[in-house]
Coordinates of C-alpha atoms and ligand atoms in Angstrom, one line a residue:
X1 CA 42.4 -102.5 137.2
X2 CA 45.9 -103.9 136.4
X3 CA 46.7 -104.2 133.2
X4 CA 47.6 -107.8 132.1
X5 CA 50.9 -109.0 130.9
X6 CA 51.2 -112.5 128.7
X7 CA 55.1 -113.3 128.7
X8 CA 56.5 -116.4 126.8
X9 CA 59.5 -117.6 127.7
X10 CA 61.5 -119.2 124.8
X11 CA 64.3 -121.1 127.2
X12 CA 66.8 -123.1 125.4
X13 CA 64.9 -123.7 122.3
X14 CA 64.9 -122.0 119.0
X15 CA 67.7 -120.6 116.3
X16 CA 68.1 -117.7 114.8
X17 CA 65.3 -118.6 111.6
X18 CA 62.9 -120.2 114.1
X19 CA 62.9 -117.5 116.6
X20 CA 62.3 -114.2 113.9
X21 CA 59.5 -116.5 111.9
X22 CA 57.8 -117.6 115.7
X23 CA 58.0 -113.5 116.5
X24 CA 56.7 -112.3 113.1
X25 CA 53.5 -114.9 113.4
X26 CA 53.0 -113.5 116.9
X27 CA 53.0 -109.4 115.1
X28 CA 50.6 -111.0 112.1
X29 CA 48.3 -112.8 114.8
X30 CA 48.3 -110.4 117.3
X31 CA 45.9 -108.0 116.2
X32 CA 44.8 -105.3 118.3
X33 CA 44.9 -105.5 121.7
X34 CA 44.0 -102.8 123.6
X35 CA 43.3 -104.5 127.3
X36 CA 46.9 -106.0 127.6
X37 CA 50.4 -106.3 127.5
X38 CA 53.1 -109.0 125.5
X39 CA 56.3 -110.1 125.6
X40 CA 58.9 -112.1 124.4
X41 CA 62.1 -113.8 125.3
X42 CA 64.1 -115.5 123.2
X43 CA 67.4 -117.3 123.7
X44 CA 70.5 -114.6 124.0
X45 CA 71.6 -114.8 119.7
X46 CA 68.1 -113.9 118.4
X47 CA 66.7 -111.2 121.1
X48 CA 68.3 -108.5 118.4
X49 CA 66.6 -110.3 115.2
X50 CA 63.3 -110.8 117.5
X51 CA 63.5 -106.9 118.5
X52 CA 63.4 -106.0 115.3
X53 CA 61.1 -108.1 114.0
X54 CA 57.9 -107.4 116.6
X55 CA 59.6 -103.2 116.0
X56 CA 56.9 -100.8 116.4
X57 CA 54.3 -103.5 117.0
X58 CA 52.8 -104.2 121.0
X59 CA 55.1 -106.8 121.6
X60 CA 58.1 -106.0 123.5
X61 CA 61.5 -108.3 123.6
X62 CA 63.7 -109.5 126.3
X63 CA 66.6 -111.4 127.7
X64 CA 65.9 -114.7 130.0
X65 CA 68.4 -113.4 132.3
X66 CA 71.6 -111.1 132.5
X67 CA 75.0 -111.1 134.5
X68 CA 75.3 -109.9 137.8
X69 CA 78.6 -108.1 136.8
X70 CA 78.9 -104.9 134.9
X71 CA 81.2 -106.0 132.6
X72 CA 84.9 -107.5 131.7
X73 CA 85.9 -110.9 132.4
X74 CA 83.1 -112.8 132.6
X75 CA 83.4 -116.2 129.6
X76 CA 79.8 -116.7 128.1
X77 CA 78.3 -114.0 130.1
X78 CA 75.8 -111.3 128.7
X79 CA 75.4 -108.0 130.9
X80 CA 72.6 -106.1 131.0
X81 CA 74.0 -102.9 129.0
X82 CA 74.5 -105.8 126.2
X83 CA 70.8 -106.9 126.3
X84 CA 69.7 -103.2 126.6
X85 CA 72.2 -102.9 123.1
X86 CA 69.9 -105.2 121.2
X87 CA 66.7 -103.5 121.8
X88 CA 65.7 -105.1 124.7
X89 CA 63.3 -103.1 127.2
X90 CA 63.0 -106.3 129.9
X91 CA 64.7 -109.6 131.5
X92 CA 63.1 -112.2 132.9
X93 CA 65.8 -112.6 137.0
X94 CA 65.2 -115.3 139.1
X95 CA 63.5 -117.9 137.1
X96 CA 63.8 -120.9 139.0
X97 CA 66.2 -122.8 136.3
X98 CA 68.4 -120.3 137.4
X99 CA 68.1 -121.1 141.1
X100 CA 68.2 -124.6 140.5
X101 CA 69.7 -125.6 137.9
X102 CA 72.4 -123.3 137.9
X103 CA 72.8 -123.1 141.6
X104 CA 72.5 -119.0 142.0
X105 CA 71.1 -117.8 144.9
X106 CA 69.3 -114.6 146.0
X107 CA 72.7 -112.4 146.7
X108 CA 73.7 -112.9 142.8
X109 CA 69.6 -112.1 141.8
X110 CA 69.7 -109.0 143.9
X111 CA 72.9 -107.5 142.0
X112 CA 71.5 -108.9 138.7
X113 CA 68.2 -106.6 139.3
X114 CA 70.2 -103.7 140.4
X115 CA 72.5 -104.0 136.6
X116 CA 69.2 -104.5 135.2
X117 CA 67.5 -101.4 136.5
X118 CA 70.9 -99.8 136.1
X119 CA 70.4 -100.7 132.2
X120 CA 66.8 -99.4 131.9
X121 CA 65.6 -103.1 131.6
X122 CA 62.4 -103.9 133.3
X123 CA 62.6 -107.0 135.4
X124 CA 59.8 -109.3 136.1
X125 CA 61.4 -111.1 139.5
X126 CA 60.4 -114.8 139.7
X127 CA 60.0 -116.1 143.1
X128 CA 58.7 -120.2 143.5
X129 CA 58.9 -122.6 145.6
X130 CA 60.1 -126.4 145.3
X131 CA 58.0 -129.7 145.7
X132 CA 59.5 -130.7 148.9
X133 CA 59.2 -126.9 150.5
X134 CA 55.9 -127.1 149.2
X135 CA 55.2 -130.5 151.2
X136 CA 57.4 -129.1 154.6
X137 CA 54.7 -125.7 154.6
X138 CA 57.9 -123.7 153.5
X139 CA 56.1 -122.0 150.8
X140 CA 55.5 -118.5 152.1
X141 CA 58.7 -118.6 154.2
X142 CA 60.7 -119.3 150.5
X143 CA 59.2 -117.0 148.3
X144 CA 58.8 -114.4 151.1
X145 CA 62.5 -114.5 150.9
X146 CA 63.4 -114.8 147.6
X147 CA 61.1 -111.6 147.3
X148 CA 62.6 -109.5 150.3
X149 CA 65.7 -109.8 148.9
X150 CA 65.1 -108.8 145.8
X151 CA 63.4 -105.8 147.3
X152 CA 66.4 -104.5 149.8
X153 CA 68.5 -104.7 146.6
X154 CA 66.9 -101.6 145.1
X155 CA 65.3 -97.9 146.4
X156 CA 62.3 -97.4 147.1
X157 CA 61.7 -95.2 144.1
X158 CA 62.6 -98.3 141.7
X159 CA 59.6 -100.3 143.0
X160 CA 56.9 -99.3 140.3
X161 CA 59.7 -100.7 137.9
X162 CA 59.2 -104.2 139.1
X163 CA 56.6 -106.9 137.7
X164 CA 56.5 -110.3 140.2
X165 CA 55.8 -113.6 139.3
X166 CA 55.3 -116.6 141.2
X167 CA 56.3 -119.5 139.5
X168 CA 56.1 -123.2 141.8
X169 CA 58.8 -124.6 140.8
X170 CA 56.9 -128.1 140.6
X171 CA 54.8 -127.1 137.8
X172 CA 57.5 -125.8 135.8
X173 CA 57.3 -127.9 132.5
X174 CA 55.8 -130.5 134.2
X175 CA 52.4 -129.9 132.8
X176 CA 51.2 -129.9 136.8
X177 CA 49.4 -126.2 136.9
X178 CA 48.8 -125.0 140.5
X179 CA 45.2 -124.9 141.6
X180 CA 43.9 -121.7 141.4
X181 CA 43.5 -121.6 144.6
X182 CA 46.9 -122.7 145.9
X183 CA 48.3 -119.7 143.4
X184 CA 46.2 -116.8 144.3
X185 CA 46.9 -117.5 147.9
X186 CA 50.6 -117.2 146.8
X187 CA 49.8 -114.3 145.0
X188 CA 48.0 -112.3 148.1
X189 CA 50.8 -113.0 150.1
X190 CA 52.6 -111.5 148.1
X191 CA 50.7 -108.7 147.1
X192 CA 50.4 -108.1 151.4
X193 CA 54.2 -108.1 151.9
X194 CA 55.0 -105.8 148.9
X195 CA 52.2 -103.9 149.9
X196 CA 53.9 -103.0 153.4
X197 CA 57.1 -102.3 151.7
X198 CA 55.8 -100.1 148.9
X199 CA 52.5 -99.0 150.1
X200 CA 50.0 -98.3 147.3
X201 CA 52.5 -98.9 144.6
X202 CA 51.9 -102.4 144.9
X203 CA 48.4 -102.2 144.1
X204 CA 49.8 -101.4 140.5
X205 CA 52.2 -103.9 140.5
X206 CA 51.5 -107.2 138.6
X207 CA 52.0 -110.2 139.6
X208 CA 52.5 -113.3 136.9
X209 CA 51.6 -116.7 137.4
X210 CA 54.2 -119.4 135.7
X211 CA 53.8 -122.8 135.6
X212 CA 52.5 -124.9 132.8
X213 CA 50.3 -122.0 131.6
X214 CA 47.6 -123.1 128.6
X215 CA 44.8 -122.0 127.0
X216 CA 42.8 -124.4 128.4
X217 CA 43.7 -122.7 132.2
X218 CA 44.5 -119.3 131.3
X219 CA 41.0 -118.1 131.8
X220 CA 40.4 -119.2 135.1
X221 CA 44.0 -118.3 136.6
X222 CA 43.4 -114.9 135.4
X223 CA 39.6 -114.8 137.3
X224 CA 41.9 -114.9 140.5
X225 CA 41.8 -111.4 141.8
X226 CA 46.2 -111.0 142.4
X227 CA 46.8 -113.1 139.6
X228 CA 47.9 -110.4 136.4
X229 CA 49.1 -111.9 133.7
X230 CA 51.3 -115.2 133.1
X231 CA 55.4 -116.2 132.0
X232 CA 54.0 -119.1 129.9
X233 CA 57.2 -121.7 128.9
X234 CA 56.1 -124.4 126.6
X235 CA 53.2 -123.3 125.4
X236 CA 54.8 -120.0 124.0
X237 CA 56.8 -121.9 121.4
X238 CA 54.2 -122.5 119.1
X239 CA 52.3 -119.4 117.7
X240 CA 48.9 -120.5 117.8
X241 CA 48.6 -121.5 121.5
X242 CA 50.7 -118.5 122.7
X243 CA 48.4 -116.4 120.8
X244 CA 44.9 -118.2 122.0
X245 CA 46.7 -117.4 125.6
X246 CA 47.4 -114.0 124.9
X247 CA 43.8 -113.7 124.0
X248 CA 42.0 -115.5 126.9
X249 CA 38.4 -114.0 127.3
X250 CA 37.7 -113.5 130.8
X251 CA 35.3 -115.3 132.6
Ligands
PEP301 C1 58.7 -120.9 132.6 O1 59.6 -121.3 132.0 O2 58.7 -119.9 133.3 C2 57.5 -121.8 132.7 C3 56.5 -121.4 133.4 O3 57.5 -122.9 131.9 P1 56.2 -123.8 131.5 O4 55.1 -122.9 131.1 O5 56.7 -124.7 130.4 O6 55.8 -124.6 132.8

C-alpha cells in the first residue's frame, strides 16, 4: 500500500508573515498522522522561514521549481543547491504554469530534474495535458512524453527518487476537477509505462492527482486505485481546508 502524499502548492501568493503563520497553523493542526505524508511549497523568499517553522514536525518544505543551470549568471534565478541551502528536501518540476505560461519545454525539465537530484531534492514531476489535446485524444500521447522525457534524463537507480503527478492542465485553478474516472485512467497509464521502464519500482512510486483538489473530492479521488496523494493549489492557502484535505477519511 503506497503511502499517501498531500502537497500544497502556495504559487505566487503569500509574504514572508503570511507564509510562516499559514505553516505554523498547518504544525498546530496537524496532529498525528501516521498513514501519510505532507508537504509544502511556498514562494522562493519564505521556503527558509517555512523550513524552519514546520522543523522537526511531519511536514516537509519545498521550492515550486528550480533552474536548470548549476549556477552563475542566471538574473532572478534560484538553483537547486540554493533551495537545498534553505532546508528544503523537495521541488515541485514541470508544473504546467511552467510549461505554459513560461514557455519551458521538456529539454529544460529534464536538466532541471537531473540539478535537482544532483542537490538531494526530491522531485515530484508534473505531467498534464491541455483542453484542446484533451479534445484532439492527445492526452496519453502528451503526458506519455512529458513523462519519457523526464525519465531518459536520469539512471535508472534514481527512479525510486521520483513522485509523478498528473495534473490536466484544464482543471488547474479553474475549479473543473477531472472525473475520477478520466484521472485514474491517466494515472494507469502511467503507472503501465513507468512500470516497463522501472519494473517493480513503480509499484512504489506515487502518483498525485492536481487539479482543483477540495475536501469535498479528495475522498473519492483517493478511492481510485493509482491515484496516491494530491498537489492541491488553491485550496492549500487557507489552513483549515488544506488540513480537512490532508485528513480525508477514505471511503
Ligand atoms: C496546482 O497548482 O498544482 C493546482 C493543482 O492548482 P489548483 O488546486 O488551484 O487547481
Amino acid at each position: 500500500m503506497r503511502r499517501p502524499l498531500i502537497a500544497g502548492n502556495w504559487k505566487m501568493n503569500l509574504g514572508l508573515g503570511d507564509s510562516v503563520r499559514l505553516a505554523e497553523a498547518l504544525r498546530t493542526g496537524l496532529g498525528s498522522v501516521p498513514d501519510r505524508d505532507v508537504a509544502i511549497f511556498p514562494g522562493f523568499v519564505s521556503v527558509a522561514a517555512v523550513a524552519r517553522a514546520v522543523d522537526g514536525s511531519p511536514i516537509k518544505t519545498g521550492g515550486q521549481d528550480c533552474a536548470s543551470e548549476l549556477d552563475g549568471a542566471f538574473t532572478g534565478a534560484v538553483s537547486a543547491t540554493m533551495l537545498k541551502s534553505t532546508s528544503a528536501s523537495m521541488v515541485i518540476l514541470g508544473h504546467s504554469e511552467r510549461r505554459h505560461v513560461f514557455g519551458e519545454g521538456d529539454a529544460v525539465h529534464a536538466k532541471k530534474l537531473q540539478r535537482a537530484l544532483d542537490a538531494g531534492l526530491l522531485p515530484i514531476l508534473c505531467v498534464g495535458e491541455t483542453q484542446a489535446e484533451r479534445d484532439s485524444g492527445a492526452t496519453s500521447a502528451v503526458v506519455l512524453r512529458q513523462l519519457q522525457a523526464f525519465l531518459d534524463a536520469v539512471p535508472t537507480l534514481a527512479f525510486p527518487k521520483l513522485t509523478l503527478a498528473y495534473e490536466p492542465v484544464w482543471a488547474i485553478g479553474t475549479g473543473r476537477t477531472a472525473s475520477v474516472e478520466q484521472a485514474a485512467e491517466v494515472h494507469a497509464l502511467l503507472r503501465r509505462a513507468f512500470r516497463e521502464r522501472a519494473g517493480a519500482v513503480a509499484e512504489d512510486a506515487r502518483i498525485l492527482y492536481g487539479g482543483s483538489v477540495k475536501s469535498s473530492n479528495i475522498a473519492a479521488l483517493m478511492a481510485a486505485p493509482d491515484i496516491d496523494g494530491a498537489l492541491v493549489g488553491g485550496a492549500s492557502l487557507q489552513a483549515d481546508e488544506f488540513l480537512r484535505i490532508i485528513h480525508f477519511q477514505r471511503n
